[in-house]
Amino acid sequence: MDVVCPWAYIGKRRMERAVADLPGVEVVWRPYRIDPAAPVPAEPLAEALRDPMADDLLRACSPGLTPAGNRERVARIAAEEGLGPTWGAAWRANSHDAHRLIALAEPYGVQDAVVEALLKAHWIDGADISDRAVLARVVGDVFPEGPALLETDAGDRRVRDLLLEGKARGIRTSPTIVAGERALAGAQPPEVIADFLADAEEPRELPEEVSRYRWAESLLDQRDPLGALELLQPLLAEHGRDRAVRLLAARAWYASAQLRKARAALEEFVAEHPDDAYAHALLGRTLQRMSEHELAEPHLRLGSAMGTPV
């Protein structure tokens, strides 16, 4: 979820009602960014809404309603959920640091309280939650360690990895509830959430490096090779000689036009694994793109002869 999404706050209230009678449900908050281009420092929301592009985006989010009509609708629903008495954001705020605090709060056991404080600050108090001084005041009582951590780079890599994992999972909206391998998009009614959670299967516990590899592979399939490489960094550092990791990284370097890195990795790879048809074919394609056609030809022939189409 994203703290600058009004449906996230509404969804939080509905989730609380849904899990009240479900024993053993643990809610863990993960980041999503609905406006990753939001500036730092923040800009007044009224000013941002005068941008015609913002108007078009808001209309796409609420078909059949004007942006003003949609804001009135959301405010009404928020009031029905007990949120208020005032309602409405005052700032177009970048939420990255807020998400860092949420991620950092998890091992301290105060994540839900931090999420509540941030949502209230943005949607009810009209605070600028992109401002670190404001964030320190907002979470200081519930997460005393947070303000000092915020002045470092703590949590930055964790948030970026979680955002990439969400993209790899196919998360496309805020809020989305994930239970096991299933996802429920939107701030659904409590009874829908309760039924969804009651039917959820226990997630399979995979080693962290296996999950990271799977998410990187998914991002590459979604044509996000740079995101895949970011998730692969720890695997390359710790398991850099693993055959699957090396080949996936080479694919990502090729797809992101980092051809020198792809070539070096693949030349070493095929020297060690001369029977790998795909590696020969990919090396051939890499050399072709580098205009090394004579060098590419034998690898392309080998790849084709061993069954990998080129």
Protein backbone atom coordinates (compact mmCIF):
# COMPACT_ATOMS: atom_id res chain seq x y z
CA MET A 1 0.00 0.00 0.00
CA ASP A 2 1.00 3.64 -0.37
CA VAL A 3 0.37 6.07 2.46
CA VAL A 4 -0.54 8.78 -0.05
CA CYS A 5 -3.37 6.61 -1.41
CA PRO A 6 -6.70 7.41 0.30
CA TRP A 7 -7.97 3.89 -0.29
CA ALA A 8 -5.05 2.58 1.77
CA TYR A 9 -6.44 4.27 4.91
CA ILE A 10 -9.96 3.10 4.12
CA GLY A 11 -8.60 -0.37 3.42
CA LYS A 12 -6.75 -0.40 6.74
CA ARG A 13 -9.98 0.22 8.65
CA ARG A 14 -11.76 -2.49 6.68
CA MET A 15 -8.89 -4.91 7.24
CA GLU A 16 -9.03 -4.26 11.00
CA ARG A 17 -12.69 -5.17 11.06
CA ALA A 18 -12.12 -8.22 8.87
CA VAL A 19 -9.39 -9.74 11.05
CA ALA A 20 -11.05 -8.96 14.40
CA ASP A 21 -12.63 -12.43 14.47
CA LEU A 22 -9.85 -14.29 12.61
CA PRO A 23 -7.33 -15.71 15.07
CA GLY A 24 -3.69 -15.93 14.09
CA VAL A 25 -3.77 -13.39 11.25
CA GLU A 26 -0.62 -11.26 11.14
CA VAL A 27 -0.75 -8.09 9.03
CA VAL A 28 2.56 -6.99 7.55
CA TRP A 29 2.76 -3.76 5.56
CA ARG A 30 4.67 -3.59 2.28
CA PRO A 31 5.34 -0.56 0.04
CA TYR A 32 3.70 0.46 -3.19
CA ARG A 33 4.18 3.81 -4.94
CA ILE A 34 1.23 5.36 -6.77
CA ASP A 35 3.18 8.56 -7.54
CA PRO A 36 6.90 7.74 -7.70
CA ALA A 37 7.56 11.05 -9.46
CA ALA A 38 6.25 13.12 -6.53
CA PRO A 39 8.80 15.83 -5.77
CA VAL A 40 10.97 16.48 -2.74
CA PRO A 41 10.20 18.91 -1.21
CA ALA A 42 6.47 18.37 -1.61
CA GLU A 43 4.25 20.74 -3.56
CA PRO A 44 0.82 21.93 -2.44
CA LEU A 45 -1.76 19.46 -3.72
CA ALA A 46 -4.07 22.21 -4.96
CA GLU A 47 -1.27 23.45 -7.18
CA ALA A 48 -0.46 19.95 -8.45
CA LEU A 49 -4.12 19.33 -9.31
CA ARG A 50 -4.13 22.33 -11.67
CA ASP A 51 -1.80 20.37 -13.97
CA PRO A 52 -3.91 19.05 -16.90
CA MET A 53 -1.95 15.78 -16.82
CA ALA A 54 -2.94 15.23 -13.20
CA ASP A 55 -6.56 15.85 -14.14
CA ASP A 56 -6.35 13.20 -16.87
CA LEU A 57 -4.78 10.66 -14.49
CA LEU A 58 -7.45 11.26 -11.86
CA ARG A 59 -10.21 10.80 -14.42
CA ALA A 60 -8.65 7.45 -15.41
CA CYS A 61 -8.74 6.40 -11.75
CA SER A 62 -12.42 7.23 -11.39
CA PRO A 63 -14.31 6.57 -14.65
CA GLY A 64 -17.55 8.49 -14.86
CA LEU A 65 -16.60 10.97 -12.15
CA THR A 66 -14.83 14.29 -12.24
CA PRO A 67 -11.71 14.52 -10.04
CA ALA A 68 -13.67 16.74 -7.64
CA GLY A 69 -16.56 14.29 -7.63
CA ASN A 70 -14.21 11.41 -6.89
CA ARG A 71 -12.63 13.32 -3.98
CA GLU A 72 -16.11 13.92 -2.55
CA ARG A 73 -16.94 10.23 -2.94
CA VAL A 74 -13.73 9.10 -1.19
CA ALA A 75 -14.27 11.63 1.61
CA ARG A 76 -17.79 10.30 2.15
CA ILE A 77 -16.57 6.70 2.32
CA ALA A 78 -13.75 7.70 4.67
CA ALA A 79 -16.28 9.32 6.99
CA GLU A 80 -18.37 6.14 6.94
CA GLU A 81 -15.25 4.27 8.10
CA GLY A 82 -14.82 6.66 11.02
CA LEU A 83 -11.94 8.64 9.53
CA GLY A 84 -12.02 12.32 10.26
CA PRO A 85 -13.53 14.66 11.26
CA THR A 86 -11.45 16.51 8.66
CA TRP A 87 -10.28 14.64 5.58
CA GLY A 88 -8.03 15.41 2.67
CA ALA A 89 -4.36 15.59 1.79
CA ALA A 90 -2.74 19.02 1.52
CA TRP A 91 0.47 17.97 -0.21
CA ARG A 92 1.66 16.00 -3.21
CA ALA A 93 4.29 14.28 -1.13
CA ASN A 94 6.99 11.78 -2.00
CA SER A 95 6.39 8.75 0.22
CA HIS A 96 9.78 7.01 0.01
CA ASP A 97 11.00 8.06 3.47
CA ALA A 98 7.62 7.17 4.97
CA HIS A 99 7.98 3.68 3.52
CA ARG A 100 11.50 3.45 4.95
CA LEU A 101 10.06 4.10 8.40
CA ILE A 102 7.38 1.45 7.90
CA ALA A 103 9.98 -1.12 6.84
CA LEU A 104 12.31 -0.21 9.70
CA ALA A 105 9.48 -0.43 12.25
CA GLU A 106 8.72 -4.08 11.46
CA PRO A 107 11.47 -5.73 13.57
CA TYR A 108 10.59 -3.38 16.47
CA GLY A 109 6.99 -4.65 16.49
CA VAL A 110 5.47 -1.20 15.93
CA GLN A 111 4.81 -1.31 12.19
CA ASP A 112 1.03 -0.98 12.41
CA ALA A 113 1.28 2.00 14.78
CA VAL A 114 3.70 3.72 12.40
CA VAL A 115 1.39 3.11 9.43
CA GLU A 116 -1.54 4.55 11.40
CA ALA A 117 0.45 7.63 12.42
CA LEU A 118 1.60 8.31 8.86
CA LEU A 119 -1.84 7.85 7.31
CA LYS A 120 -3.41 10.14 9.90
CA ALA A 121 -0.72 12.77 9.36
CA HIS A 122 -1.22 12.83 5.60
CA TRP A 123 -4.99 12.40 5.29
CA ILE A 124 -6.40 14.03 8.41
CA ASP A 125 -3.76 16.46 9.70
CA GLY A 126 -2.65 17.67 6.26
CA ALA A 127 1.04 17.23 7.10
CA ASP A 128 3.88 17.06 4.59
CA ILE A 129 5.14 13.52 5.10
CA SER A 130 8.03 14.00 2.67
CA ASP A 131 9.67 16.31 5.24
CA ARG A 132 11.96 14.35 7.58
CA ALA A 133 11.40 16.77 10.43
CA VAL A 134 7.66 16.24 10.09
CA LEU A 135 8.14 12.48 9.93
CA ALA A 136 10.24 12.56 13.09
CA ARG A 137 7.44 14.34 14.96
CA VAL A 138 4.76 12.05 13.54
CA VAL A 139 6.38 8.74 14.54
CA GLY A 140 8.49 9.84 17.51
CA ASP A 141 6.05 8.65 20.17
CA VAL A 142 5.36 5.22 18.65
CA PHE A 143 8.80 4.55 17.13
CA PRO A 144 11.43 6.50 19.14
CA GLU A 145 14.29 4.91 17.18
CA GLY A 146 12.80 6.02 13.85
CA PRO A 147 13.96 9.65 13.60
CA ALA A 148 17.64 8.76 14.05
CA LEU A 149 17.41 5.87 11.59
CA LEU A 150 15.75 8.16 9.08
CA GLU A 151 18.85 10.38 8.96
CA THR A 152 20.87 7.41 7.66
CA ASP A 153 20.27 5.29 4.59
CA ALA A 154 18.71 2.56 6.74
CA GLY A 155 15.79 0.85 5.04
CA ASP A 156 16.49 2.34 1.62
CA ARG A 157 17.60 -0.88 -0.03
CA ARG A 158 14.87 -2.84 1.76
CA VAL A 159 12.13 -0.57 0.37
CA ARG A 160 13.54 -0.70 -3.14
CA ASP A 161 13.73 -4.49 -3.03
CA LEU A 162 10.17 -4.76 -1.71
CA LEU A 163 8.87 -2.47 -4.46
CA LEU A 164 10.55 -4.66 -7.06
CA GLU A 165 9.17 -7.79 -5.41
CA GLY A 166 5.68 -6.30 -5.55
CA LYS A 167 6.10 -5.56 -9.24
CA ALA A 168 7.38 -9.09 -9.82
CA ARG A 169 4.30 -10.47 -8.04
CA GLY A 170 2.06 -8.47 -10.36
CA ILE A 171 0.83 -5.93 -7.79
CA ARG A 172 -0.74 -3.04 -9.70
CA THR A 173 -2.78 -1.07 -7.19
CA SER A 174 -2.94 0.25 -3.63
CA PRO A 175 -4.04 -1.37 -1.45
CA THR A 176 -3.59 -5.01 -2.40
CA ILE A 177 -3.79 -7.84 0.14
CA VAL A 178 -1.45 -10.76 -0.51
CA ALA A 179 -1.95 -14.09 1.27
CA GLY A 180 0.18 -16.97 0.11
CA GLU A 181 0.20 -16.95 -3.70
CA ARG A 182 -3.13 -15.08 -4.01
CA ALA A 183 -3.86 -11.36 -4.13
CA LEU A 184 -6.97 -9.26 -3.50
CA ALA A 185 -6.85 -5.82 -5.06
CA GLY A 186 -8.58 -2.74 -3.68
CA ALA A 187 -10.14 -1.62 -0.39
CA GLN A 188 -12.72 -4.41 -0.38
CA PRO A 189 -15.56 -4.69 2.19
CA PRO A 190 -14.58 -6.42 5.46
CA GLU A 191 -16.62 -9.54 4.66
CA VAL A 192 -14.83 -9.95 1.31
CA ILE A 193 -11.44 -9.57 3.02
CA ALA A 194 -12.43 -12.06 5.74
CA ASP A 195 -13.53 -14.65 3.17
CA PHE A 196 -10.34 -14.12 1.19
CA LEU A 197 -8.15 -14.62 4.25
CA ALA A 198 -10.14 -17.62 5.48
CA ASP A 199 -9.55 -19.38 2.15
CA ALA A 200 -5.86 -18.50 1.98
CA GLU A 201 -3.35 -21.31 2.00
CA GLU A 202 -0.18 -21.25 4.04
CA PRO A 203 2.59 -19.72 1.93
CA ARG A 204 5.41 -21.99 0.89
CA GLU A 205 8.56 -21.14 2.81
CA LEU A 206 11.35 -20.77 0.26
CA PRO A 207 14.95 -19.79 0.95
CA GLU A 208 15.40 -16.05 0.56
CA GLU A 209 17.83 -16.45 -2.34
CA VAL A 210 15.37 -18.69 -4.22
CA SER A 211 12.59 -16.13 -3.85
CA ARG A 212 14.93 -13.32 -4.94
CA TYR A 213 15.94 -15.31 -8.03
CA ARG A 214 12.27 -15.94 -8.89
CA TRP A 215 11.37 -12.26 -8.55
CA ALA A 216 14.34 -11.24 -10.69
CA GLU A 217 13.30 -13.73 -13.36
CA SER A 218 9.74 -12.37 -13.27
CA LEU A 219 10.97 -8.79 -13.71
CA LEU A 220 13.09 -9.82 -16.67
CA ASP A 221 10.03 -11.47 -18.21
CA GLN A 222 8.18 -8.17 -17.64
CA ARG A 223 10.94 -6.35 -19.56
CA ASP A 224 12.44 -4.69 -16.52
CA PRO A 225 16.07 -5.90 -16.76
CA LEU A 226 17.40 -3.10 -14.55
CA GLY A 227 15.00 -4.09 -11.79
CA ALA A 228 16.06 -7.71 -12.23
CA LEU A 229 19.72 -6.76 -11.91
CA GLU A 230 19.00 -4.79 -8.74
CA LEU A 231 17.43 -7.85 -7.14
CA LEU A 232 20.29 -10.02 -8.39
CA GLN A 233 23.03 -7.91 -6.77
CA PRO A 234 23.13 -9.85 -3.47
CA LEU A 235 22.98 -13.17 -5.33
CA LEU A 236 25.87 -12.17 -7.58
CA ALA A 237 27.88 -11.18 -4.49
CA GLU A 238 27.15 -14.38 -2.54
CA HIS A 239 26.46 -16.95 -5.28
CA GLY A 240 28.31 -15.43 -8.22
CA ARG A 241 29.48 -18.81 -9.52
CA ASP A 242 26.03 -20.36 -9.53
CA ARG A 243 25.14 -21.37 -13.08
CA ALA A 244 21.54 -20.15 -13.00
CA VAL A 245 22.43 -16.82 -11.39
CA ARG A 246 25.20 -16.16 -13.91
CA LEU A 247 22.98 -16.90 -16.89
CA LEU A 248 20.09 -14.81 -15.58
CA ALA A 249 22.43 -11.86 -14.98
CA ALA A 250 23.80 -12.23 -18.52
CA ARG A 251 20.27 -12.17 -19.89
CA ALA A 252 19.54 -9.00 -17.92
CA TRP A 253 22.74 -7.30 -19.09
CA TYR A 254 21.87 -8.20 -22.67
CA ALA A 255 18.29 -6.95 -22.32
CA SER A 256 19.47 -3.66 -20.78
CA ALA A 257 22.04 -3.13 -23.57
CA GLN A 258 25.01 -3.58 -21.22
CA LEU A 259 26.63 -5.59 -23.97
CA ARG A 260 30.22 -5.56 -22.73
CA LYS A 261 29.14 -7.07 -19.41
CA ALA A 262 26.93 -9.61 -21.16
CA ARG A 263 29.74 -10.59 -23.55
CA ALA A 264 32.33 -11.03 -20.81
CA ALA A 265 29.96 -13.11 -18.67
CA LEU A 266 28.83 -15.28 -21.57
CA GLU A 267 32.29 -15.90 -22.98
CA GLU A 268 33.40 -17.16 -19.58
CA PHE A 269 30.18 -19.15 -19.22
CA VAL A 270 30.41 -20.99 -22.55
CA ALA A 271 34.08 -21.77 -21.92
CA GLU A 272 32.99 -23.59 -18.74
CA HIS A 273 29.72 -24.99 -20.13
CA PRO A 274 30.26 -25.61 -23.86
CA ASP A 275 27.13 -27.77 -24.04
CA ASP A 276 24.75 -24.92 -23.07
CA ALA A 277 22.84 -24.13 -26.26
CA TYR A 278 21.06 -21.09 -24.86
CA ALA A 279 24.30 -19.48 -23.67
CA HIS A 280 25.86 -19.93 -27.14
CA ALA A 281 22.80 -18.42 -28.80
CA LEU A 282 22.70 -15.46 -26.41
CA LEU A 283 26.42 -14.85 -26.85
CA GLY A 284 25.90 -14.92 -30.60
CA ARG A 285 23.11 -12.35 -30.36
CA THR A 286 25.25 -10.20 -28.08
CA LEU A 287 28.16 -10.24 -30.54
CA GLN A 288 25.77 -9.45 -33.39
CA ARG A 289 24.54 -6.35 -31.59
CA MET A 290 28.17 -5.33 -31.09
CA SER A 291 28.71 -5.71 -34.87
CA GLU A 292 31.08 -8.64 -34.27
CA HIS A 293 29.37 -10.72 -36.94
CA GLU A 294 32.22 -13.13 -37.68
CA LEU A 295 32.63 -13.94 -33.99
CA ALA A 296 28.87 -14.28 -33.56
CA GLU A 297 28.35 -16.81 -36.37
CA PRO A 298 29.85 -19.96 -34.76
CA HIS A 299 27.91 -19.40 -31.52
CA LEU A 300 24.67 -18.87 -33.41
CA ARG A 301 25.30 -22.08 -35.41
CA LEU A 302 26.07 -24.02 -32.23
CA GLY A 303 22.96 -22.71 -30.51
CA SER A 304 20.82 -23.63 -33.50
CA ALA A 305 22.40 -27.07 -33.90
CA MET A 306 21.79 -27.84 -30.20
CA GLY A 307 18.13 -26.87 -30.44
CA THR A 308 17.94 -23.22 -29.35
CA PRO A 309 16.26 -21.06 -32.04
CA VAL A 310 18.07 -17.89 -33.03
